[in-house]
Amino acid sequence: MPSDGPTATERFLRGVIPENPVYKQLLGMCPTLAVTANMQAAMTMSGAVLFVMVCANVLTSMLRGLLKPHLRILVFTLTIATFVTIADRFLAAFIYPMSRELGPYVPLIIVNCMIISRCEVCAQKQSVPTAAADAIGQALGFALALASIATVRELLGAGSWFGIGLFWQSEAAQAYRWQIMSQPPGAFLTLGVLLAIAVALGAVWNRRKKATI
Amino acid sequence: MDYIGSLILIAVSAALINNYVLHYFVGICPFLGVSRRVDMAFGMGCAVTFVITIASFLSWALTQFILRPGAPLAAWVAGWFVDAQTAARVDLSILSYIAYIFVIASSVQFVEMYVRKFFPALYKSFGVYLPLITTNCAILFACLYIMKHIVGVGPAERWGAGEALTLAVAAGLGFTLAIVIMAGIREELDHCDVPAPFRGAGITLLVAGILAMAFTGFAGMGANLEAMLHPPADAAHQAAAAPAPPAAAQRVAADSGDRGGTRQDAPDSGGAPDDATAHTAATSSRGQRSPQGASGP
């Protein structure tokens, strides 16, 4: 992207839906599939990603004058690893049960392609406020995607939302729960169907836009 | 025998029961990206297996000798500056994530250089995928899994190089298996009429979901294997300790064999609870043994 391209606000808005990291760019798939069995885990993960992404993008942006081309990926990775360690220790100290539930997926943020791609595409060429806006937009898009998947999976798999039981809660009704949804296969199926819905909606949207023009 | 049994358990668990792609969702990016043709998928699987083995071994050594609390090398270096008792409590495990990613990045770099120098044909067939392995979650996940079995546990249960290498090779083979199956299905999918919105990633994810369902069929296998490999040893111990009549030993053997048979027939959801209790019982008995070892240093 050229440096005289979109402004900070545009970048922020673009990350949320038009360039959604999960649905449009297919990045950051591991946490998307792994932590979306319930809303709490998904939102904690999104918070951690937001923190790491903003900090890493801002630091990369500050360092952009010093970066050597052949070492940049290493610098990005080590920067991200530092902030992930901070986030991981924070979660372990203050929300221990959640930290246990997320387990290795918090350290796996280090190799989340989404954050490295934002450092590469945006932060190493842009000023600090632009990079921060871009990071927040992308992280919100990620949170939105995680929330959509987790909503479907938690409602169908456990009949609850954010841990609050809505239906299928009584002893007898538990047999009706769609248990596969809270197990690994459910993650793949949900994301596959939601992805197809997103593609179909995008196609409809494009056609309508062309018709109005 | 017990050692070999535990190695088999680790290997089967990493390759099939908790397949890295289909159960833990790590290594999804190459799984979706490089699974268009079987030969490419196989090459990717081999590259990942290769790198995961090297990186796991290096990170095992790093954790065992430097990073874990009370690691010998770290304590020795710290001994130059502080007294021995403080040095023994040095804990560098907070640095582990940075250290692992460094190990992975450099081992990918070394593997790339080595393969380019000595196996040019192989290097050409790997192409761009070799450097991309650096950001493959599966490798970091294997390192973290090994770390969990070194840092948080007593010396008796701490994993040695054998366990770490077994886990790494089995995880790599499991990844190869999953990605090759996926590529085989996708080659056939090319001839199918897939609805437009599902084309590309959508149908791949659905197929992966069905594949994951098939792999949940292995879920009951771990406990079965555990029961097969460990309790007979316990029963033998008991028989040796208290001279039980041979009929009792036979009954134990028949009982365990019968249980194994019924478990194979039973659906895994039905077999899971008592398998789980058997497993926790086994681990807790091992856990009770460990503090005696831990109290030494």
XYZ file of C-alpha atoms in Angstrom, chain B:
297
model
C 9.048 -51.842 28.956
C 7.212 -49.203 30.901
C 9.331 -46.572 29.188
C 8.609 -47.972 25.732
C 4.931 -48.176 26.602
C 4.844 -44.529 27.538
C 6.655 -43.644 24.315
C 4.049 -45.554 22.294
C 1.321 -43.748 24.187
C 2.883 -40.357 23.459
C 3.331 -41.196 19.791
C -0.188 -42.494 19.191
C -1.669 -39.632 21.161
C 0.219 -36.983 19.184
C -0.274 -38.533 15.759
C -3.849 -39.804 15.855
C -5.893 -39.103 18.962
C -4.942 -35.475 19.390
C -3.929 -34.866 15.821
C -2.242 -31.474 15.695
C -4.318 -30.161 12.815
C -7.687 -31.721 13.479
C -7.775 -31.594 17.259
C -5.529 -28.729 18.343
C -6.000 -26.604 15.196
C -2.319 -25.797 14.860
C -0.747 -25.702 11.413
C -4.033 -24.693 9.806
C -2.410 -22.210 7.416
C -0.430 -24.792 5.391
C -3.291 -27.249 5.869
C -5.588 -24.905 3.956
C -2.955 -23.344 1.707
C -0.732 -26.191 0.523
C -3.266 -29.013 0.291
C -4.171 -28.612 -3.359
C -2.022 -31.467 -4.690
C -0.916 -34.650 -2.971
C 2.786 -34.417 -3.877
C 3.041 -30.839 -2.610
C 1.196 -31.757 0.554
C 3.527 -34.679 1.135
C 6.567 -32.443 0.629
C 5.191 -29.933 3.096
C 4.478 -32.688 5.608
C 8.041 -33.994 5.316
C 9.489 -30.496 5.723
C 7.380 -29.879 8.817
C 8.309 -33.254 10.317
C 11.975 -32.498 9.725
C 11.881 -29.025 11.242
C 9.617 -29.998 14.138
C 12.058 -32.752 15.150
C 15.080 -30.468 15.132
C 13.326 -27.537 16.795
C 11.752 -29.737 19.475
C 15.048 -31.353 20.341
C 16.810 -27.992 20.571
C 14.062 -26.448 22.643
C 13.973 -29.517 24.895
C 17.694 -29.123 25.542
C 17.306 -25.395 26.082
C 14.467 -25.861 28.546
C 16.101 -28.723 30.384
C 19.526 -27.175 30.841
C 18.907 -23.419 30.851
C 15.322 -22.253 31.125
C 13.579 -24.419 33.710
C 13.643 -23.454 37.383
C 16.844 -24.820 38.867
C 18.360 -25.694 35.494
C 21.979 -26.817 35.805
C 23.590 -24.446 33.308
C 21.716 -21.368 34.467
C 22.485 -22.206 38.102
C 26.155 -22.720 37.280
C 26.406 -19.344 35.549
C 24.460 -17.622 38.305
C 26.794 -19.283 40.827
C 29.556 -16.957 39.687
C 27.619 -13.944 40.924
C 25.453 -15.058 43.845
C 25.622 -17.754 46.510
C 24.734 -21.324 45.579
C 21.319 -21.369 47.228
C 20.068 -18.322 45.350
C 21.617 -19.629 42.147
C 19.675 -22.895 42.430
C 16.423 -20.933 42.373
C 17.126 -19.099 39.110
C 14.075 -19.345 36.892
C 14.404 -18.209 33.304
C 11.168 -19.783 32.065
C 9.697 -16.341 31.413
C 12.112 -16.074 28.499
C 10.918 -19.332 26.992
C 8.613 -17.926 24.289
C 11.292 -15.618 22.939
C 13.885 -18.392 23.135
C 11.633 -20.878 21.310
C 10.754 -18.564 18.474
C 14.436 -17.792 18.112
C 15.292 -21.501 18.026
C 12.569 -22.190 15.460
C 13.559 -19.319 13.190
C 17.229 -20.238 13.265
C 16.648 -23.969 12.814
C 14.467 -23.274 9.784
C 17.279 -21.098 8.451
C 19.864 -23.838 9.030
C 17.688 -26.533 7.527
C 17.165 -24.354 4.482
C 20.900 -23.783 4.046
C 21.689 -27.472 4.567
C 19.049 -28.721 2.164
C 20.046 -26.161 -0.467
C 23.679 -27.222 -0.268
C 23.302 -30.997 -0.139
C 19.909 -31.811 -1.672
C 19.272 -29.259 -4.421
C 16.441 -31.301 -5.959
C 14.631 -31.502 -2.637
C 15.211 -27.796 -2.112
C 13.576 -27.009 -5.439
C 10.535 -29.100 -4.611
C 10.091 -27.446 -1.196
C 10.380 -24.013 -2.764
C 8.882 -21.195 -0.778
C 7.304 -23.447 1.850
C 10.501 -24.060 3.761
C 10.902 -20.478 5.054
C 7.159 -20.290 5.690
C 7.485 -23.060 8.275
C 8.846 -20.471 10.716
C 5.343 -19.164 11.247
C 3.815 -22.629 11.459
C 2.051 -22.831 14.807
C 2.526 -26.599 14.984
C 6.226 -26.268 15.728
C 5.847 -23.708 18.482
C 2.995 -25.776 19.859
C 5.217 -28.853 20.068
C 7.886 -26.822 21.888
C 5.292 -25.498 24.351
C 3.921 -28.996 24.889
C 7.379 -30.257 25.755
C 7.938 -27.256 28.024
C 4.751 -28.101 29.902
C 6.198 -31.531 30.660
C 9.468 -30.097 31.935
C 8.681 -26.915 33.844
C 5.550 -27.716 35.786
C 6.300 -31.270 36.954
C 8.525 -33.091 39.412
C 11.843 -34.637 38.374
C 10.334 -38.141 38.200
C 7.880 -37.172 35.474
C 10.131 -34.799 33.602
C 10.410 -35.661 29.938
C 13.761 -36.798 28.604
C 15.089 -36.442 25.080
C 13.413 -39.719 24.079
C 9.917 -38.512 24.931
C 10.504 -35.124 23.320
C 11.786 -36.652 20.087
C 8.965 -39.206 19.990
C 6.392 -36.463 20.396
C 7.992 -34.356 17.674
C 8.269 -37.135 15.091
C 4.765 -38.415 15.800
C 3.287 -34.930 15.627
C 5.008 -34.358 12.296
C 3.727 -37.682 10.951
C 0.211 -36.856 12.153
C 0.410 -33.530 10.363
C 1.629 -35.256 7.193
C -1.194 -37.783 7.415
C -3.854 -35.107 7.812
C -2.565 -32.860 5.044
C -2.116 -35.758 2.583
C -5.647 -37.042 3.210
C -6.915 -33.500 2.762
C -5.020 -33.077 -0.514
C -6.396 -36.376 -1.798
C -9.947 -35.235 -1.080
C -9.344 -31.818 -2.624
C -7.997 -33.354 -5.832
C -11.304 -35.164 -6.147
C -13.229 -32.026 -5.233
C -11.895 -30.324 -8.353
C -14.287 -32.469 -10.369
C -17.307 -31.613 -8.215
C -19.873 -28.899 -8.645
C -19.451 -26.935 -5.429
C -21.930 -24.087 -4.738
C -20.286 -20.767 -5.588
C -19.969 -19.272 -2.062
C -18.361 -22.448 -0.761
C -15.662 -22.590 -3.423
C -12.135 -22.349 -2.074
C -11.790 -22.058 1.680
C -15.419 -22.783 2.619
C -15.605 -26.310 1.249
C -12.098 -27.037 2.495
C -13.159 -26.152 6.025
C -16.283 -28.306 5.763
C -14.206 -31.247 4.539
C -11.781 -30.637 7.390
C -14.729 -30.714 9.779
C -15.834 -34.108 8.494
C -12.243 -35.328 8.677
C -12.055 -34.094 12.266
C -15.233 -36.038 13.050
C -13.577 -39.145 11.658
C -10.548 -38.508 13.844
C -12.679 -38.158 16.992
C -13.197 -41.882 16.479
C -9.682 -42.317 17.862
C -10.670 -40.593 21.111
C -11.389 -43.798 23.036
C -8.175 -45.368 21.828
C -5.837 -43.506 24.179
C -7.417 -44.831 27.346
C -7.606 -48.319 25.870
C -3.939 -48.177 25.046
C -3.142 -46.825 28.497
C -5.106 -49.674 30.064
C -3.308 -52.152 27.842
C 0.175 -50.822 28.535
C 0.083 -49.873 32.210
C -2.390 -51.796 34.435
C -1.006 -55.235 33.535
C 2.303 -54.057 35.000
C 0.503 -52.950 38.179
C -1.335 -56.248 38.364
C 1.953 -58.067 37.969
C 3.421 -55.976 40.777
C 0.544 -56.845 43.057
C 0.820 -60.493 42.159
C 4.522 -60.406 42.927
C 4.121 -58.464 46.190
C 1.315 -60.558 47.664
C 1.470 -64.171 46.489
C -2.038 -64.245 45.136
C -3.564 -67.480 43.888
C -3.053 -67.883 40.126
C -6.810 -67.800 39.625
C -6.883 -64.169 40.742
C -4.152 -63.179 38.297
C -6.006 -64.995 35.558
C -9.176 -63.207 36.499
C -7.396 -59.858 36.349
C -6.007 -60.702 32.946
C -9.368 -61.924 31.662
C -11.048 -58.891 33.157
C -8.727 -56.446 31.462
C -8.957 -58.303 28.173
C -12.734 -58.355 28.421
C -12.799 -54.664 29.211
C -10.626 -53.964 26.211
C -12.981 -55.936 24.000
C -16.112 -54.197 25.199
C -14.485 -50.831 24.930
C -13.632 -51.360 21.329
C -17.262 -52.101 20.601
C -18.713 -49.359 22.772
C -19.144 -45.892 21.282
C -16.383 -43.618 22.528
C -18.752 -41.246 24.333
C -19.942 -44.149 26.470
C -16.450 -45.442 27.109
C -14.984 -42.035 27.849
C -16.009 -41.440 31.498
C -14.613 -44.602 33.011
C -11.591 -44.394 30.748
C -11.051 -40.913 32.094
C -11.288 -42.074 35.692
C -8.889 -44.910 34.997
C -6.512 -42.438 33.421
C -6.715 -39.967 36.312
C -6.247 -42.799 38.760
C -3.123 -43.865 36.933
C -1.740 -40.339 36.753
C -2.553 -39.580 40.390
C -0.768 -42.716 41.526
C 2.214 -41.554 39.514
C 1.788 -38.064 40.962
C 1.959 -39.457 44.478
C 5.215 -41.089 43.673
C 6.787 -37.933 42.337
C 6.948 -35.737 45.496
C 9.324 -38.215 47.110
C 11.632 -37.700 44.187
C 11.011 -33.960 44.244
C 11.967 -33.573 47.898
C 15.550 -34.645 47.132
C 16.970 -31.406 45.702
